[in-house]
Coordinates of C-alpha atoms in Angstrom, one line a residue:
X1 CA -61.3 166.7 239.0
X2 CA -65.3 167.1 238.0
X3 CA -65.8 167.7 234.3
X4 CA -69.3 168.5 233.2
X5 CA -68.7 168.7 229.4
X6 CA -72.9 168.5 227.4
X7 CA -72.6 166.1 225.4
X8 CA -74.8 163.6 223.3
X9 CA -74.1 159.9 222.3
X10 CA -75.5 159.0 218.8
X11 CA -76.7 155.5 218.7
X12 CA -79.1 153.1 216.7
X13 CA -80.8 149.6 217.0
X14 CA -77.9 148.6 214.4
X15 CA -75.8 149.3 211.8
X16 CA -77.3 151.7 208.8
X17 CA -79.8 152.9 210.7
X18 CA -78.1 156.7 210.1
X19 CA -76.1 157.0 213.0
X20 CA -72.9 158.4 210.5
X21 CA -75.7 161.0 208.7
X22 CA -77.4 162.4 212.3
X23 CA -74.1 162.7 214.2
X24 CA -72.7 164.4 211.5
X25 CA -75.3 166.6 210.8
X26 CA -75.5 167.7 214.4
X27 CA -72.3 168.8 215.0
X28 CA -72.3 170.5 211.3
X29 CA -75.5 172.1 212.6
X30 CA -74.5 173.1 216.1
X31 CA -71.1 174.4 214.7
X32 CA -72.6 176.7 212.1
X33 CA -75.1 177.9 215.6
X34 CA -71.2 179.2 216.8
X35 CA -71.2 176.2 219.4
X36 CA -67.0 174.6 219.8
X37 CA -68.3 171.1 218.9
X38 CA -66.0 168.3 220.2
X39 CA -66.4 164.9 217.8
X40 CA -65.7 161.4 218.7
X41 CA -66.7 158.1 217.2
X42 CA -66.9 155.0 219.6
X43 CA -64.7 152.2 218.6
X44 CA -62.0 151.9 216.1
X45 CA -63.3 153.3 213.2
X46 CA -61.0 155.8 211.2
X47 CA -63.2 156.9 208.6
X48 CA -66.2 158.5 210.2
X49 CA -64.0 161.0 212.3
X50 CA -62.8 162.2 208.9
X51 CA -66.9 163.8 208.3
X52 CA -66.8 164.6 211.8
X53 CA -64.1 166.7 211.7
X54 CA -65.0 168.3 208.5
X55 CA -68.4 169.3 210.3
X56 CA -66.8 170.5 213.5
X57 CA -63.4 172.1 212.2
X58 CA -62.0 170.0 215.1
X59 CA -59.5 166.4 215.1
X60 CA -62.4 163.6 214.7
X61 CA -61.0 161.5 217.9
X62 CA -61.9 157.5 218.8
X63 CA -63.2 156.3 222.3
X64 CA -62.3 152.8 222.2
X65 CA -62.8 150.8 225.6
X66 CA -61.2 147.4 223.9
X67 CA -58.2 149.0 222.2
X68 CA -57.4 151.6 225.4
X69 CA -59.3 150.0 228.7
X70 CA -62.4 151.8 230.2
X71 CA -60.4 153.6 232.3
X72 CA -59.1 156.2 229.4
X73 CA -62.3 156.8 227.6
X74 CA -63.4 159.5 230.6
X75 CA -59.5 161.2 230.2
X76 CA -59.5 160.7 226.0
X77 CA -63.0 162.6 225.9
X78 CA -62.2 165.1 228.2
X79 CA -58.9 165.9 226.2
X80 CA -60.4 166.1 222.7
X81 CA -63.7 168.1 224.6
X82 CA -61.3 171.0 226.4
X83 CA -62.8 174.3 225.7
X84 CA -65.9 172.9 223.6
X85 CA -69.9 174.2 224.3
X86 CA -71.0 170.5 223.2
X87 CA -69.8 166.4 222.0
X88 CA -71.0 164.6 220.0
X89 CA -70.5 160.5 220.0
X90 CA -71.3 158.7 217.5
X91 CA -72.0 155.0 218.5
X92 CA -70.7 152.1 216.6
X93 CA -73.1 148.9 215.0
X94 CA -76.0 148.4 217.3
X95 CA -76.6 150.2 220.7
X96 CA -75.4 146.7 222.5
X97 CA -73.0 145.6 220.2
X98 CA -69.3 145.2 221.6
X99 CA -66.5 142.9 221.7
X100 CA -67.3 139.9 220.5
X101 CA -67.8 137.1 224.0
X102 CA -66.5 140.1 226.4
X103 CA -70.0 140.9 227.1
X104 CA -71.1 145.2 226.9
X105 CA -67.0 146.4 226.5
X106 CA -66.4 148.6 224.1
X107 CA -70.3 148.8 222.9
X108 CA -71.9 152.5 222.5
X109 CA -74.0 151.5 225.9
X110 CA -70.8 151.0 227.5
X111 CA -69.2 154.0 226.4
X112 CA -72.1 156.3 227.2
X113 CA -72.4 154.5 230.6
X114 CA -68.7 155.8 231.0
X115 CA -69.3 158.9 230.1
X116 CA -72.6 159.2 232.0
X117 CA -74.2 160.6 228.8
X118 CA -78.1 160.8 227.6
X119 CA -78.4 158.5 224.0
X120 CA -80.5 159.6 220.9
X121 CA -81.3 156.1 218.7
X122 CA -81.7 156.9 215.7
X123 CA -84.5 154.4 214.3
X124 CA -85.0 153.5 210.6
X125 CA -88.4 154.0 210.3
X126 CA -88.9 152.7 206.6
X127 CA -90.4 150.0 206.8
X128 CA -92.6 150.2 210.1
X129 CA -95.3 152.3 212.1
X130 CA -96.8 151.4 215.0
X131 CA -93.9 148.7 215.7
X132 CA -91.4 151.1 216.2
X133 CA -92.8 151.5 220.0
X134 CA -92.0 148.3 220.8
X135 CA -88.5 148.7 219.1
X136 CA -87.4 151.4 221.3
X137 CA -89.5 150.2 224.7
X138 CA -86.9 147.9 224.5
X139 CA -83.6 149.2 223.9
X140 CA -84.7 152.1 226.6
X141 CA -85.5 149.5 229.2
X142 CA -82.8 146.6 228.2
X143 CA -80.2 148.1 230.5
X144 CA -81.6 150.8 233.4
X145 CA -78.2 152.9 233.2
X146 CA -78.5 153.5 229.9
X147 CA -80.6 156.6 229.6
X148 CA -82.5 156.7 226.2
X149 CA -83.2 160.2 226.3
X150 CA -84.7 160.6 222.9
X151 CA -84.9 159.5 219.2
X152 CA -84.8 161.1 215.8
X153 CA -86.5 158.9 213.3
X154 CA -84.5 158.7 209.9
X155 CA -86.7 157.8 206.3
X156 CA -89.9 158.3 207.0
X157 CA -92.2 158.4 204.4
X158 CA -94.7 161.1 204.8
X159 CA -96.5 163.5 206.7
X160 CA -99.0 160.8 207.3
X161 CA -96.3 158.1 208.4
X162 CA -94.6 160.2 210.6
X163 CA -98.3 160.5 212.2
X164 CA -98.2 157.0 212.9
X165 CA -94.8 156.9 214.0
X166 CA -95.7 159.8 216.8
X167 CA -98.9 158.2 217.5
X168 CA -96.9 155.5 218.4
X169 CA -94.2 156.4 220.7
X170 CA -96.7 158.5 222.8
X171 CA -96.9 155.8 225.0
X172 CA -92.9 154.8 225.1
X173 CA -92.2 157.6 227.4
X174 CA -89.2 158.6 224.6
X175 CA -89.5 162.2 222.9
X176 CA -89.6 162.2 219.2
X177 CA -86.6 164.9 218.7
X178 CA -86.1 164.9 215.0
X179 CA -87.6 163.4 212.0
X180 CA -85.7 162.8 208.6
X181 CA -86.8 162.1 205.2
X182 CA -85.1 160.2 202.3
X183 CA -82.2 162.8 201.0
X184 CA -80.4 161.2 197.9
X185 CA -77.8 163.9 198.2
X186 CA -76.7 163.0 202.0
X187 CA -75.7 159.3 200.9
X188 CA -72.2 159.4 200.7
X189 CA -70.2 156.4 198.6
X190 CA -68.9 153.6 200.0
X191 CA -66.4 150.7 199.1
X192 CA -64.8 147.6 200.1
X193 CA -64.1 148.9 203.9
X194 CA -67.1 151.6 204.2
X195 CA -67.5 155.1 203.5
X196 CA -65.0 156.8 201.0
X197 CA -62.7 158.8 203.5
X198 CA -62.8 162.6 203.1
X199 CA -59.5 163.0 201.9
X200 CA -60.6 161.2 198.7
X201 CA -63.4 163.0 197.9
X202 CA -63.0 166.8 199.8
X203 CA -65.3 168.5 197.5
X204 CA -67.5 166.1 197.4
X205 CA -67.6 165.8 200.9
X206 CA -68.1 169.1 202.0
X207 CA -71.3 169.2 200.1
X208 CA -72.4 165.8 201.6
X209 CA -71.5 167.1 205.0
X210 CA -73.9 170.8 204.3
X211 CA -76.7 168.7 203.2
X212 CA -76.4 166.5 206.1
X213 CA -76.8 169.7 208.1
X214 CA -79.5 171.2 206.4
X215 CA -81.1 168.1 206.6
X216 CA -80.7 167.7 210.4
X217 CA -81.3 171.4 211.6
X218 CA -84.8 171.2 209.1
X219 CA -85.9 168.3 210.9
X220 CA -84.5 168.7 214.6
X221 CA -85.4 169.8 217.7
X222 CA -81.8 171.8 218.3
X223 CA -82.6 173.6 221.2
X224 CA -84.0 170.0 222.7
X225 CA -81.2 168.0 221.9
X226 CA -78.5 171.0 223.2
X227 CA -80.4 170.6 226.4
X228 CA -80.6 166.8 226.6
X229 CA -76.7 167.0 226.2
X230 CA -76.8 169.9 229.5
X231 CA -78.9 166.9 231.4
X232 CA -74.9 164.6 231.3
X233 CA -73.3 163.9 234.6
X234 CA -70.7 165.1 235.7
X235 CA -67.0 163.5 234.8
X236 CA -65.0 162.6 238.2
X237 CA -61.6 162.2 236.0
X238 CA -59.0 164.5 234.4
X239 CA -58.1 165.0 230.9
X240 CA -55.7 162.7 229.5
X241 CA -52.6 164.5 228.0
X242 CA -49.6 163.1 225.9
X243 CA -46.8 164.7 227.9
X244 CA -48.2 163.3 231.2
X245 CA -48.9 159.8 229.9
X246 CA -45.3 159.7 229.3
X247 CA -44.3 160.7 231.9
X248 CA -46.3 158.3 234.0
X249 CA -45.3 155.1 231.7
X250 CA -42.2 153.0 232.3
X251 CA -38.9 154.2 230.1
X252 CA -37.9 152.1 227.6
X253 CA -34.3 150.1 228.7
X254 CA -31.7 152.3 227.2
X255 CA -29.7 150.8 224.8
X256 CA -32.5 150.0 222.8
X257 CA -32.4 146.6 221.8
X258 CA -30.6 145.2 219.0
X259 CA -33.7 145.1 216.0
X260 CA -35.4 142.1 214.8
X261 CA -33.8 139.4 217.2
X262 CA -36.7 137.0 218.4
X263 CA -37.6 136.7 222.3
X264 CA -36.5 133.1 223.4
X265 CA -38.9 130.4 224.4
X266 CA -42.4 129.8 222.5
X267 CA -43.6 132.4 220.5
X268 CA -47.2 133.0 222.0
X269 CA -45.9 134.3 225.9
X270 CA -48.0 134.0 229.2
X271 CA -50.6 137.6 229.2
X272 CA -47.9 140.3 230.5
X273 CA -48.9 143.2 232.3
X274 CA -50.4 146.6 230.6
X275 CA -48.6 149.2 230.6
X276 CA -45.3 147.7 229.0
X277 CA -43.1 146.9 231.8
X278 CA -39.6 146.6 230.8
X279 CA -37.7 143.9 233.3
X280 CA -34.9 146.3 234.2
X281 CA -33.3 150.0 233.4
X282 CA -34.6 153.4 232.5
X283 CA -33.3 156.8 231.3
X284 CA -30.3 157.9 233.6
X285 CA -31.2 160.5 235.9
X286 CA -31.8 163.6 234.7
X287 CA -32.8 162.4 231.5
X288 CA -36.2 163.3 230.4
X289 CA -39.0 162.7 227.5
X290 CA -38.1 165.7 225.5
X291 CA -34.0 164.9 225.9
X292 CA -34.7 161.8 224.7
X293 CA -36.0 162.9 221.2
X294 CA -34.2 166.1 220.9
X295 CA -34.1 167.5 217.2
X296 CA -35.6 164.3 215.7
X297 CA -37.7 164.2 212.8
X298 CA -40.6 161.6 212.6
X299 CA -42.4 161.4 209.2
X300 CA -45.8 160.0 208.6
X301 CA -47.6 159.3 205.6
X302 CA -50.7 160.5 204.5
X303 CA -52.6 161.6 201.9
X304 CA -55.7 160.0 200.3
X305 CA -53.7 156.4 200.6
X306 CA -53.0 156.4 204.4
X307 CA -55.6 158.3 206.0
X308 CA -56.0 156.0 208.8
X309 CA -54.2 157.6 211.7
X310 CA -55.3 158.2 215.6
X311 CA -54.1 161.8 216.6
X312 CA -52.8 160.6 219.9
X313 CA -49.9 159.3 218.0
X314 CA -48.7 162.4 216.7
X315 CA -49.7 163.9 219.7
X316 CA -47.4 161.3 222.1
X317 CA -44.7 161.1 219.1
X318 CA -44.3 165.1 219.3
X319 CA -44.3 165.1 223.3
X320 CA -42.1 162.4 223.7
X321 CA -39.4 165.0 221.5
X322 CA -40.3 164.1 217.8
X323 CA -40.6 167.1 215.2
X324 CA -43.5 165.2 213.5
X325 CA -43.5 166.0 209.6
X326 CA -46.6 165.1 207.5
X327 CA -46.0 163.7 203.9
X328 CA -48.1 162.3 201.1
X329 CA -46.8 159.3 199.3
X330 CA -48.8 159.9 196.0
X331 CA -47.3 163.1 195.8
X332 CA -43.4 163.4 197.6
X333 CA -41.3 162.3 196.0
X334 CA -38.5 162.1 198.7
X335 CA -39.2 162.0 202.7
X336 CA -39.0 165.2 204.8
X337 CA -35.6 166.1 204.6
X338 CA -33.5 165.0 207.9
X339 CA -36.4 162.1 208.5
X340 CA -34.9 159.4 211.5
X341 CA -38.2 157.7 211.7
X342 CA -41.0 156.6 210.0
X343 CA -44.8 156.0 210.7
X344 CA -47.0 154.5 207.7
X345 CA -50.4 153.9 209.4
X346 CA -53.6 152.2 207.6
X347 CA -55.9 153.2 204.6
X348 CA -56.2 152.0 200.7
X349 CA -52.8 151.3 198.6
X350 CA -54.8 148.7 196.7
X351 CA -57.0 151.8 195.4
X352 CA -53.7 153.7 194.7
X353 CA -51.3 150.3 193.7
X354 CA -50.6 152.0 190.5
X355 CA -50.2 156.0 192.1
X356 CA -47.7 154.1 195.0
X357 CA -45.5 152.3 192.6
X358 CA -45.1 155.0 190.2
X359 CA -43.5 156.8 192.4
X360 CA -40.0 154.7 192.4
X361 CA -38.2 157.9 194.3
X362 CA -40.3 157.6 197.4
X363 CA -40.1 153.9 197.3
X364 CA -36.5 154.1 196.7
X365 CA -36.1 156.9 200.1
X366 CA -38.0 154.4 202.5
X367 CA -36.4 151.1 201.6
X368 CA -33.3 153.3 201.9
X369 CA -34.3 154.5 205.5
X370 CA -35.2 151.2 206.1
X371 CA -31.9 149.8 205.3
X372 CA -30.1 151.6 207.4
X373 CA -31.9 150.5 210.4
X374 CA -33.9 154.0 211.1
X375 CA -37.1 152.9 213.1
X376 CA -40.2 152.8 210.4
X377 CA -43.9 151.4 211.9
X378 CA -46.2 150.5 209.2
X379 CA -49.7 149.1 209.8
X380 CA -52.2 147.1 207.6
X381 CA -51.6 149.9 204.7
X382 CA -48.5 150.8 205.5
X383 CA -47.6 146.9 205.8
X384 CA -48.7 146.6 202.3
X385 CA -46.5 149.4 200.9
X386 CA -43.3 148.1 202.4
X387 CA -44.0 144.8 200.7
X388 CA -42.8 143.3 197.7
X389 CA -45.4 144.1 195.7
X390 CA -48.8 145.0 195.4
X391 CA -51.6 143.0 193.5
X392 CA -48.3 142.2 191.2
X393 CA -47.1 146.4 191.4
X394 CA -43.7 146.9 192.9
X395 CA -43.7 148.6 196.0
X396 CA -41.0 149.9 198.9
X397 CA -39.3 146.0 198.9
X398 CA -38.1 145.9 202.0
X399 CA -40.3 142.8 203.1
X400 CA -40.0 139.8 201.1
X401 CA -43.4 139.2 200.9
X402 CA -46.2 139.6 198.1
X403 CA -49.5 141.6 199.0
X404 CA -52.9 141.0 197.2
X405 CA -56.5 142.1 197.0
X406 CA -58.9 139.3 198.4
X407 CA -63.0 138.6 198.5
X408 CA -62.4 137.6 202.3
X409 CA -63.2 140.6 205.1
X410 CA -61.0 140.2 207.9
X411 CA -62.3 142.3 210.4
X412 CA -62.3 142.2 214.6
X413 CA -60.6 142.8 217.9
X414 CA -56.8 141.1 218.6
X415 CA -55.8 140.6 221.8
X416 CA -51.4 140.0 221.3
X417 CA -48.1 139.7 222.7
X418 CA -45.1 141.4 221.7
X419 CA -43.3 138.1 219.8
X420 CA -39.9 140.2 218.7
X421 CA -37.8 142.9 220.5
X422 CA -38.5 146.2 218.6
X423 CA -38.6 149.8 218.1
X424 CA -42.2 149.8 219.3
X425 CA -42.3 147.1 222.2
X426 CA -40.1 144.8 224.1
X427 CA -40.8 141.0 223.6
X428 CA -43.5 140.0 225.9
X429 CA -45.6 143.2 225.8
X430 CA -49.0 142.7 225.4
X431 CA -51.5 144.8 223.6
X432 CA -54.9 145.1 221.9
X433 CA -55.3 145.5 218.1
X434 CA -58.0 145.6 215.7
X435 CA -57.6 144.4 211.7
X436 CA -59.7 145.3 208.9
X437 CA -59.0 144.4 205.9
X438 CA -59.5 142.6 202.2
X439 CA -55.9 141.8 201.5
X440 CA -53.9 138.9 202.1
X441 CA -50.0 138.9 202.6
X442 CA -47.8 136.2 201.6
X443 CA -46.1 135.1 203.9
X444 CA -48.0 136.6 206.5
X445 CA -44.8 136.9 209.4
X446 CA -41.0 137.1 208.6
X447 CA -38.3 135.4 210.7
X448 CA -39.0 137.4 213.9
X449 CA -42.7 137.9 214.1
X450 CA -44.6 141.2 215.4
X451 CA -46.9 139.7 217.3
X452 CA -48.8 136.3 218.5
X453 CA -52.2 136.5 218.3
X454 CA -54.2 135.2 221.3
X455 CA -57.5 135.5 220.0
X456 CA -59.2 134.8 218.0
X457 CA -57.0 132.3 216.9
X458 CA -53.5 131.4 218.3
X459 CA -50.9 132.4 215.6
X460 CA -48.1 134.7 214.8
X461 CA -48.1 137.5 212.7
X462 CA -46.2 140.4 211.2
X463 CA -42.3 141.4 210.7
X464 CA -39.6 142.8 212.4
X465 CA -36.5 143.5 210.7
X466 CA -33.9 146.1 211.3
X467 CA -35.9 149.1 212.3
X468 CA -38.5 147.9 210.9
X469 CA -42.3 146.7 212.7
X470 CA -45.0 145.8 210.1
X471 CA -48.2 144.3 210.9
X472 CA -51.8 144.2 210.0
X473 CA -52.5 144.9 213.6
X474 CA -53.9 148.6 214.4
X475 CA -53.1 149.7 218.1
X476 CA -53.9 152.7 219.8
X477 CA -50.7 154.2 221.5
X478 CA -52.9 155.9 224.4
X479 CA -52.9 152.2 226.1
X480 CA -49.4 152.1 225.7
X481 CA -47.3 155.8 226.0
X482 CA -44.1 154.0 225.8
X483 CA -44.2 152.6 222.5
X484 CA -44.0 156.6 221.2
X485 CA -41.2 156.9 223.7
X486 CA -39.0 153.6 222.5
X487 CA -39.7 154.4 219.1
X488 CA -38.2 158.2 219.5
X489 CA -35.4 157.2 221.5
X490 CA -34.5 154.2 218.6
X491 CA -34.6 157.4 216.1
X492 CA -32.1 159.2 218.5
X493 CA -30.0 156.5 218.6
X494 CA -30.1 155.1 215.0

């Protein structure tokens, strides 16, 4: 199937350049022209998507080549990008910058190489004039199949600097398609992990989000940019879709196996294969995804303290049978009536420690749902709720481990194996994570670990117990379709 979506990637020479502000300013901009604007963010960012889909009115979605495999970033864009006029990337770090020692994967080059899409660097221009040739002469030229196909330079100065800066380029061969100036009002706060998420801050936001389209269609060529994105090649993939990754991954064995009962033999395994393949059994004939999760109910928090989620989930949760109910857990004070499973992804308890544990109902409900051996999957954040306690505030209890607030970042790509038989994986799976985080918990794995890490460093990590699978570890279900389908059929049969 040939796709031919326009479509832009965002990029910059690195990190702060205003990759975040010009992506989101574009798709704000080309949104309020009456353009469908698809957004996607490269790499495994959660927070940016938030602004992007705030500017666009569509689900901000993630193109991730370490956490999914090359091979799904042409089928992920293409799903999010049905029925839109234009997409919008936005890159991640610098232009070059991947997984660490795996060479260009996962990089914004990589991913616009993918997608056969013309980049726009963004260039921070404060503190430079005629250099700024040189600067992007090179990234334009560093790899030939990367096609630099313009740049917007951000913070210039003055009339008279962005003279210089023109003056300059004339002889990189790279059109000049926007210039911004310094705009106090399009900084948007940041904290410990980045930007402030959007469900913090909505008012706020919004404004921030206007003024970064103001300030992008003011200084913009629109009309140059919308046909730069017309110049992409075209897509010889189809779209990915939940229902049919399904129903082209392996079944999960039926019964599920018995919760939080280690795999035999060392706990770091030989690499397994990808996609999860299960050593024998399947669904009996005639038994497909949606009779497998028939009439269950799969909760998942959010709410300004888990706002870290990837929409495939709920998208391969609710194809796979689920009735997936949203839920915050500053607010509820009970789960969705009828839950059978629970999904706590990542974001900032430590900011809401105090909200979280004054809320003893909801704490009470999961450590109840948890006891009685219903499925729950919590990462990073929602690893931190089920613990003990947080930064010395009770939380859910059902882990017997402490959680606290550190100075350390812990940030980067995992590559793991399945340690523990659970609702989410058989022992021996392996998958791709990512962690990022300030928090340390204590201890760090339970009896039946989650995972062994392989990289960076050989070690275990995370708990199974009952239903439960709690790590620090973020996955993207996309790469692996049936960890949605084990985990509905363990609510069916819980």
């Amino acid at each position: 199937m040939t796709s031919s979506v326009p479509r832009l990637v965002i990029a910059a020479p690195s990190s702060g350049s205003g990759k975040t502000t010009v992506a989101t300013g574009l798709m704000a901009a080309f949104a309020a022209r009456g353009l469908a604007v698809s957004p996607h963010k490269v790499g495994p960012d959660y927070i940016d998507p938030g602004y992007h889909a705030l500017a666009s009115g569509r689900v901000g979605r993630n193109l991730d080549a370490y956490l999914c495999g090359p091979e799904l970033i042409g089928p992920l864009f293409l799903h999010g990008a049905g029925g839109c006029d234009i997409a919008v990337v936005e890159g991640v770090m610098g232009l070059y910058d991947g997984a660490a020692g795996e060479g260009e994967l996962a990089s914004t080059a990589h991913v616009a190489k993918v997608l056969r899409a013309p980049v726009v660097l963004v260039v921070d221009a404060s503190s430079q004039s005629r250099s700024v040739a040189a600067l992007v002469h090179g990234f334009a030229s560093w790899d030939p199949q990367v096609r630099v196909g313009g740049v917007i330079l951000n913070k210039v100065a003055s009339d008279r600097h962005e003279e210089l800066l023109r003056e300059a380029l004339d002889s990189a061969g790279v059109p000049v398609l926007g210039v911004l100036r310094r705009v106090v009002q399009v900084d948007t706060p940041s904290r410990h992990l980045g930007l402030v998420p959007v469900a913090e801050r909505r008012a706020e936001a919004v404004e921030a989000v206007a003024a970064m389209a103001a300030q992008v269609s003011d200084g913009c060529d629109l009309e140059a940019l919308l046909g730069l994105a017309r110049s992409a090649g075209a897509l010889e993939c189809a779209a990915w879709g939940a229902a049919e990754a399904l129903a082209s991954s392996p079944a999960p064995p039926l019964p599920v196996p018995s919760p939080g009962v280690a795999a035999p033999g060392p706990p770091l395994r030989p690499e397994g294969p990808r996609p999860q393949t299960p050593p024998e059994g399947g669904p009996p004939d005639g038994l497909d995804c949606a009779d497998l999760g028939s009439g269950v109910r799969v909760a998942i928090a959010g709410g300004p303290a888990f706002t870290f989620s990837y929409a495939e989930h709920a998208e391969l949760l609710t194809a796979a049978g689920a009735e997936v109910v949203p839920f915050d857990p500053l607010r509820d004070e009970q789960l969705p009536e009828g839950t059978r499973g629970l999904v706590i992804g990542g974001g900032f308890p430590e900011v809401y420690a105090a909200e979280l544990s004054a809320n003893e109902p909801l704490r009470k409900a999961v450590a109840a749902l948890a006891e009685s051996g219903s499925p729950v999957a919590a990462e990073c954040a929602g690893l931190l709720y089920l613990c003990r306690e947080l930064d010395g505030r009770p939380m859910c209890g059902v882990l017997d481990a402490g959680a606290r607030m550190s100075e350390r970042l812990t940030l980067g790509y995992r590559d793991a194996v399945a340690v523990s038989d659970s609702p989410l994986a058989v022992a021996g799976t392996r998958m791709r994570g990512h962690e990022f985080h300030r928090t340390v918990v204590e201890p760090g794995s339970g009896a039946a670990p989650a995972w062994g890490v392989r990289s960076p460093v050989r070690r275990v990590e995370g708990f199974v117990q009952q239903g439960v699978h709690a790590s620090y570890l973020h996955t993207h279900w996309a790469a692996e379709p049936g960890v949605a389908r084990r985990f509905v059929e363990r609510c069916r049969t819980s």
